[in-house]
Amino acid sequence: MAKKVLLCSGIALLLIVTFLAIWVIYHINTPCPPPKRPATVPVEAMWNGGCDGGFWLEFVSDSCNHFRFRIYHDWDGELELDALFAPTTNDVIEMDKNNWKEFNPFYRLFDPESYIYIGDSSNRISLRSIYPAYGGRTWEIAKEKHKLWD
């Protein structure tokens, strides 16, 4: 009887572990497609995010190592931020409207500043928002909450 219980427990444990392994492999290795692009998001904008959400990034212009980006919400296309971004280091970045997507930009909001990270995990450069911004919800909140540019 004890051998039968032990065998059944072992089989049950094996099935549970197998199920969990398959679930983890499927969910971790399955890429999430970008959401449907809202009508207010320009075609040139690039999806930036994962299964839990993200943002649409639009590269607008570059000038003297400053880069203008517009960031839109993923679900409704509302403008999150329209601002210049500059490197936080003395790095000179050869990024322009033709090659910006190759830099794998990734947006993060840290109240009141916003950052765009470019490059890969071994060679990442951060770009910080420069205020005053041109517009967007983040800028409006930062002005009120942190009394920026009254």
PDB file of C-alpha atoms in Angstrom:
ATOM      1  CA  MET A   1       0.000   0.000   0.000  1.00  0.00           C
ATOM      2  CA  ALA A   2       2.775   2.480   0.891  1.00  0.00           C
ATOM      3  CA  LYS A   3       4.510   1.768  -2.422  1.00  0.00           C
ATOM      4  CA  LYS A   4       1.273   2.516  -4.287  1.00  0.00           C
ATOM      5  CA  VAL A   5       0.802   5.853  -2.456  1.00  0.00           C
ATOM      6  CA  LEU A   6       4.427   6.759  -3.045  1.00  0.00           C
ATOM      7  CA  LEU A   7       4.160   5.901  -6.749  1.00  0.00           C
ATOM      8  CA  CYS A   8       0.934   7.915  -7.156  1.00  0.00           C
ATOM      9  CA  SER A   9       2.462  10.880  -5.305  1.00  0.00           C
ATOM     10  CA  GLY A  10       5.549  10.739  -7.513  1.00  0.00           C
ATOM     11  CA  ILE A  11       3.455  10.649 -10.691  1.00  0.00           C
ATOM     12  CA  ALA A  12       1.289  13.543  -9.450  1.00  0.00           C
ATOM     13  CA  LEU A  13       4.372  15.580  -8.576  1.00  0.00           C
ATOM     14  CA  LEU A  14       5.909  14.849 -11.975  1.00  0.00           C
ATOM     15  CA  LEU A  15       2.718  15.963 -13.735  1.00  0.00           C
ATOM     16  CA  ILE A  16       2.571  19.190 -11.715  1.00  0.00           C
ATOM     17  CA  VAL A  17       6.222  20.021 -12.371  1.00  0.00           C
ATOM     18  CA  THR A  18       5.789  19.241 -16.099  1.00  0.00           C
ATOM     19  CA  PHE A  19       2.694  21.447 -16.306  1.00  0.00           C
ATOM     20  CA  LEU A  20       4.445  24.329 -14.529  1.00  0.00           C
ATOM     21  CA  ALA A  21       7.528  24.007 -16.741  1.00  0.00           C
ATOM     22  CA  ILE A  22       5.422  24.095 -19.911  1.00  0.00           C
ATOM     23  CA  TRP A  23       3.436  27.078 -18.616  1.00  0.00           C
ATOM     24  CA  VAL A  24       6.586  29.043 -17.709  1.00  0.00           C
ATOM     25  CA  ILE A  25       8.318  28.257 -21.004  1.00  0.00           C
ATOM     26  CA  TYR A  26       5.244  29.262 -22.992  1.00  0.00           C
ATOM     27  CA  HIS A  27       4.626  32.511 -21.117  1.00  0.00           C
ATOM     28  CA  ILE A  28       8.242  33.630 -20.876  1.00  0.00           C
ATOM     29  CA  ASN A  29       9.284  32.726 -24.403  1.00  0.00           C
ATOM     30  CA  THR A  30       6.114  33.836 -26.172  1.00  0.00           C
ATOM     31  CA  PRO A  31       6.573  37.405 -27.392  1.00  0.00           C
ATOM     32  CA  CYS A  32       3.693  39.795 -27.005  1.00  0.00           C
ATOM     33  CA  PRO A  33       2.645  41.524 -30.179  1.00  0.00           C
ATOM     34  CA  PRO A  34       2.120  45.278 -29.944  1.00  0.00           C
ATOM     35  CA  PRO A  35      -1.421  46.407 -29.243  1.00  0.00           C
ATOM     36  CA  LYS A  36      -3.559  47.871 -31.977  1.00  0.00           C
ATOM     37  CA  ARG A  37      -2.170  51.304 -32.831  1.00  0.00           C
ATOM     38  CA  PRO A  38      -4.627  54.040 -31.753  1.00  0.00           C
ATOM     39  CA  ALA A  39      -5.629  56.441 -34.527  1.00  0.00           C
ATOM     40  CA  THR A  40      -3.822  59.338 -32.785  1.00  0.00           C
ATOM     41  CA  VAL A  41      -0.444  57.553 -32.829  1.00  0.00           C
ATOM     42  CA  PRO A  42       1.651  58.332 -35.939  1.00  0.00           C
ATOM     43  CA  VAL A  43       2.622  55.443 -38.211  1.00  0.00           C
ATOM     44  CA  GLU A  44       6.320  56.233 -37.589  1.00  0.00           C
ATOM     45  CA  ALA A  45       5.938  55.563 -33.850  1.00  0.00           C
ATOM     46  CA  MET A  46       7.497  52.382 -32.504  1.00  0.00           C
ATOM     47  CA  TRP A  47       5.894  50.104 -29.914  1.00  0.00           C
ATOM     48  CA  ASN A  48       7.861  49.886 -26.682  1.00  0.00           C
ATOM     49  CA  GLY A  49       6.687  47.504 -24.009  1.00  0.00           C
ATOM     50  CA  GLY A  50       5.630  44.006 -23.128  1.00  0.00           C
ATOM     51  CA  CYS A  51       2.600  41.936 -22.227  1.00  0.00           C
ATOM     52  CA  ASP A  52       1.808  44.204 -19.277  1.00  0.00           C
ATOM     53  CA  GLY A  53       1.668  47.390 -21.354  1.00  0.00           C
ATOM     54  CA  GLY A  54       3.957  50.047 -22.695  1.00  0.00           C
ATOM     55  CA  PHE A  55       4.195  53.165 -24.824  1.00  0.00           C
ATOM     56  CA  TRP A  56       4.485  54.248 -28.426  1.00  0.00           C
ATOM     57  CA  LEU A  57       7.647  56.266 -29.154  1.00  0.00           C
ATOM     58  CA  GLU A  58       7.927  58.743 -32.007  1.00  0.00           C
ATOM     59  CA  PHE A  59      11.295  60.240 -32.886  1.00  0.00           C
ATOM     60  CA  VAL A  60      10.616  63.844 -33.932  1.00  0.00           C
ATOM     61  CA  SER A  61      14.018  65.484 -34.442  1.00  0.00           C
ATOM     62  CA  ASP A  62      17.636  65.739 -33.335  1.00  0.00           C
ATOM     63  CA  SER A  63      19.895  68.724 -32.780  1.00  0.00           C
ATOM     64  CA  CYS A  64      23.289  68.990 -31.047  1.00  0.00           C
ATOM     65  CA  ASN A  65      22.969  65.694 -29.159  1.00  0.00           C
ATOM     66  CA  HIS A  66      19.414  66.522 -28.025  1.00  0.00           C
ATOM     67  CA  PHE A  67      16.590  64.316 -29.242  1.00  0.00           C
ATOM     68  CA  ARG A  68      12.926  65.194 -29.368  1.00  0.00           C
ATOM     69  CA  PHE A  69      10.545  62.314 -28.720  1.00  0.00           C
ATOM     70  CA  ARG A  70       6.792  62.094 -28.387  1.00  0.00           C
ATOM     71  CA  ILE A  71       5.499  59.322 -26.167  1.00  0.00           C
ATOM     72  CA  TYR A  72       1.919  58.060 -26.464  1.00  0.00           C
ATOM     73  CA  HIS A  73      -0.129  55.774 -24.202  1.00  0.00           C
ATOM     74  CA  ASP A  74      -0.559  52.279 -25.535  1.00  0.00           C
ATOM     75  CA  TRP A  75      -4.291  51.955 -24.920  1.00  0.00           C
ATOM     76  CA  ASP A  76      -5.735  55.290 -26.043  1.00  0.00           C
ATOM     77  CA  GLY A  77      -2.956  57.118 -27.919  1.00  0.00           C
ATOM     78  CA  GLU A  78      -3.026  60.112 -25.544  1.00  0.00           C
ATOM     79  CA  LEU A  79       0.172  62.146 -25.596  1.00  0.00           C
ATOM     80  CA  GLU A  80       2.165  61.247 -22.486  1.00  0.00           C
ATOM     81  CA  LEU A  81       5.124  63.517 -23.150  1.00  0.00           C
ATOM     82  CA  ASP A  82       6.580  65.629 -25.944  1.00  0.00           C
ATOM     83  CA  ALA A  83      10.046  66.724 -24.877  1.00  0.00           C
ATOM     84  CA  LEU A  84      13.718  66.989 -25.656  1.00  0.00           C
ATOM     85  CA  PHE A  85      15.943  64.286 -24.207  1.00  0.00           C
ATOM     86  CA  ALA A  86      19.691  64.605 -23.616  1.00  0.00           C
ATOM     87  CA  PRO A  87      22.301  62.032 -22.562  1.00  0.00           C
ATOM     88  CA  THR A  88      23.032  61.905 -18.833  1.00  0.00           C
ATOM     89  CA  THR A  89      26.712  61.378 -19.698  1.00  0.00           C
ATOM     90  CA  ASN A  90      29.083  63.080 -22.128  1.00  0.00           C
ATOM     91  CA  ASP A  91      28.439  60.445 -24.797  1.00  0.00           C
ATOM     92  CA  VAL A  92      27.891  61.762 -28.300  1.00  0.00           C
ATOM     93  CA  ILE A  93      25.105  59.780 -29.912  1.00  0.00           C
ATOM     94  CA  GLU A  94      24.835  59.439 -33.678  1.00  0.00           C
ATOM     95  CA  MET A  95      21.080  58.900 -33.663  1.00  0.00           C
ATOM     96  CA  ASP A  96      18.772  60.420 -36.253  1.00  0.00           C
ATOM     97  CA  LYS A  97      15.381  59.932 -37.853  1.00  0.00           C
ATOM     98  CA  ASN A  98      16.777  57.221 -40.157  1.00  0.00           C
ATOM     99  CA  ASN A  99      18.488  54.987 -37.578  1.00  0.00           C
ATOM    100  CA  TRP A 100      16.797  55.655 -34.227  1.00  0.00           C
ATOM    101  CA  LYS A 101      14.944  52.321 -34.077  1.00  0.00           C
ATOM    102  CA  GLU A 102      18.273  50.473 -34.269  1.00  0.00           C
ATOM    103  CA  PHE A 103      19.138  51.951 -30.848  1.00  0.00           C
ATOM    104  CA  ASN A 104      16.280  49.940 -29.264  1.00  0.00           C
ATOM    105  CA  PRO A 105      14.853  52.884 -27.308  1.00  0.00           C
ATOM    106  CA  PHE A 106      12.972  52.056 -24.120  1.00  0.00           C
ATOM    107  CA  TYR A 107      10.882  54.629 -22.216  1.00  0.00           C
ATOM    108  CA  ARG A 108      10.546  54.892 -18.428  1.00  0.00           C
ATOM    109  CA  LEU A 109       8.780  57.523 -16.337  1.00  0.00           C
ATOM    110  CA  PHE A 110      10.259  58.425 -12.947  1.00  0.00           C
ATOM    111  CA  ASP A 111       8.254  61.271 -11.463  1.00  0.00           C
ATOM    112  CA  PRO A 112       8.928  64.065 -12.383  1.00  0.00           C
ATOM    113  CA  GLU A 113      11.597  63.102 -14.939  1.00  0.00           C
ATOM    114  CA  SER A 114      11.336  60.714 -17.830  1.00  0.00           C
ATOM    115  CA  TYR A 115      14.098  58.633 -19.345  1.00  0.00           C
ATOM    116  CA  ILE A 116      14.679  56.918 -22.641  1.00  0.00           C
ATOM    117  CA  TYR A 117      17.286  54.190 -22.527  1.00  0.00           C
ATOM    118  CA  ILE A 118      19.082  53.258 -25.717  1.00  0.00           C
ATOM    119  CA  GLY A 119      21.392  50.374 -26.525  1.00  0.00           C
ATOM    120  CA  ASP A 120      21.444  46.891 -25.054  1.00  0.00           C
ATOM    121  CA  SER A 121      21.887  45.709 -21.481  1.00  0.00           C
ATOM    122  CA  SER A 122      25.692  45.627 -21.764  1.00  0.00           C
ATOM    123  CA  ASN A 123      26.007  49.083 -23.348  1.00  0.00           C
ATOM    124  CA  ARG A 124      23.068  51.244 -22.289  1.00  0.00           C
ATOM    125  CA  ILE A 125      22.913  55.029 -22.387  1.00  0.00           C
ATOM    126  CA  SER A 126      20.185  56.997 -20.651  1.00  0.00           C
ATOM    127  CA  LEU A 127      18.577  60.118 -22.053  1.00  0.00           C
ATOM    128  CA  ARG A 128      16.806  62.374 -19.544  1.00  0.00           C
ATOM    129  CA  SER A 129      13.889  64.651 -20.325  1.00  0.00           C
ATOM    130  CA  ILE A 130      14.617  68.363 -20.451  1.00  0.00           C
ATOM    131  CA  TYR A 131      12.003  70.731 -19.072  1.00  0.00           C
ATOM    132  CA  PRO A 132      10.126  72.747 -20.055  1.00  0.00           C
ATOM    133  CA  ALA A 133       8.555  70.175 -22.328  1.00  0.00           C
ATOM    134  CA  TYR A 134       6.450  70.854 -25.404  1.00  0.00           C
ATOM    135  CA  GLY A 135       3.411  69.150 -23.904  1.00  0.00           C
ATOM    136  CA  GLY A 136       1.774  65.972 -22.699  1.00  0.00           C
ATOM    137  CA  ARG A 137       0.127  64.637 -19.585  1.00  0.00           C
ATOM    138  CA  THR A 138       3.404  63.969 -17.739  1.00  0.00           C
ATOM    139  CA  TRP A 139       4.538  67.541 -18.279  1.00  0.00           C
ATOM    140  CA  GLU A 140       1.222  68.968 -17.053  1.00  0.00           C
ATOM    141  CA  ILE A 141       1.361  66.822 -13.910  1.00  0.00           C
ATOM    142  CA  ALA A 142       5.026  67.695 -13.261  1.00  0.00           C
ATOM    143  CA  LYS A 143       4.290  71.432 -13.555  1.00  0.00           C
ATOM    144  CA  GLU A 144       1.497  71.216 -10.990  1.00  0.00           C
ATOM    145  CA  LYS A 145       2.930  68.664  -8.591  1.00  0.00           C
ATOM    146  CA  HIS A 146       6.528  69.853  -8.534  1.00  0.00           C
ATOM    147  CA  LYS A 147       5.920  73.541  -9.302  1.00  0.00           C
ATOM    148  CA  LEU A 148       8.130  73.386 -12.382  1.00  0.00           C
ATOM    149  CA  TRP A 149       8.249  76.457 -14.603  1.00  0.00           C
ATOM    150  CA  ASP A 150       5.538  78.500 -12.921  1.00  0.00           C
TER     151      ASP A 150
END
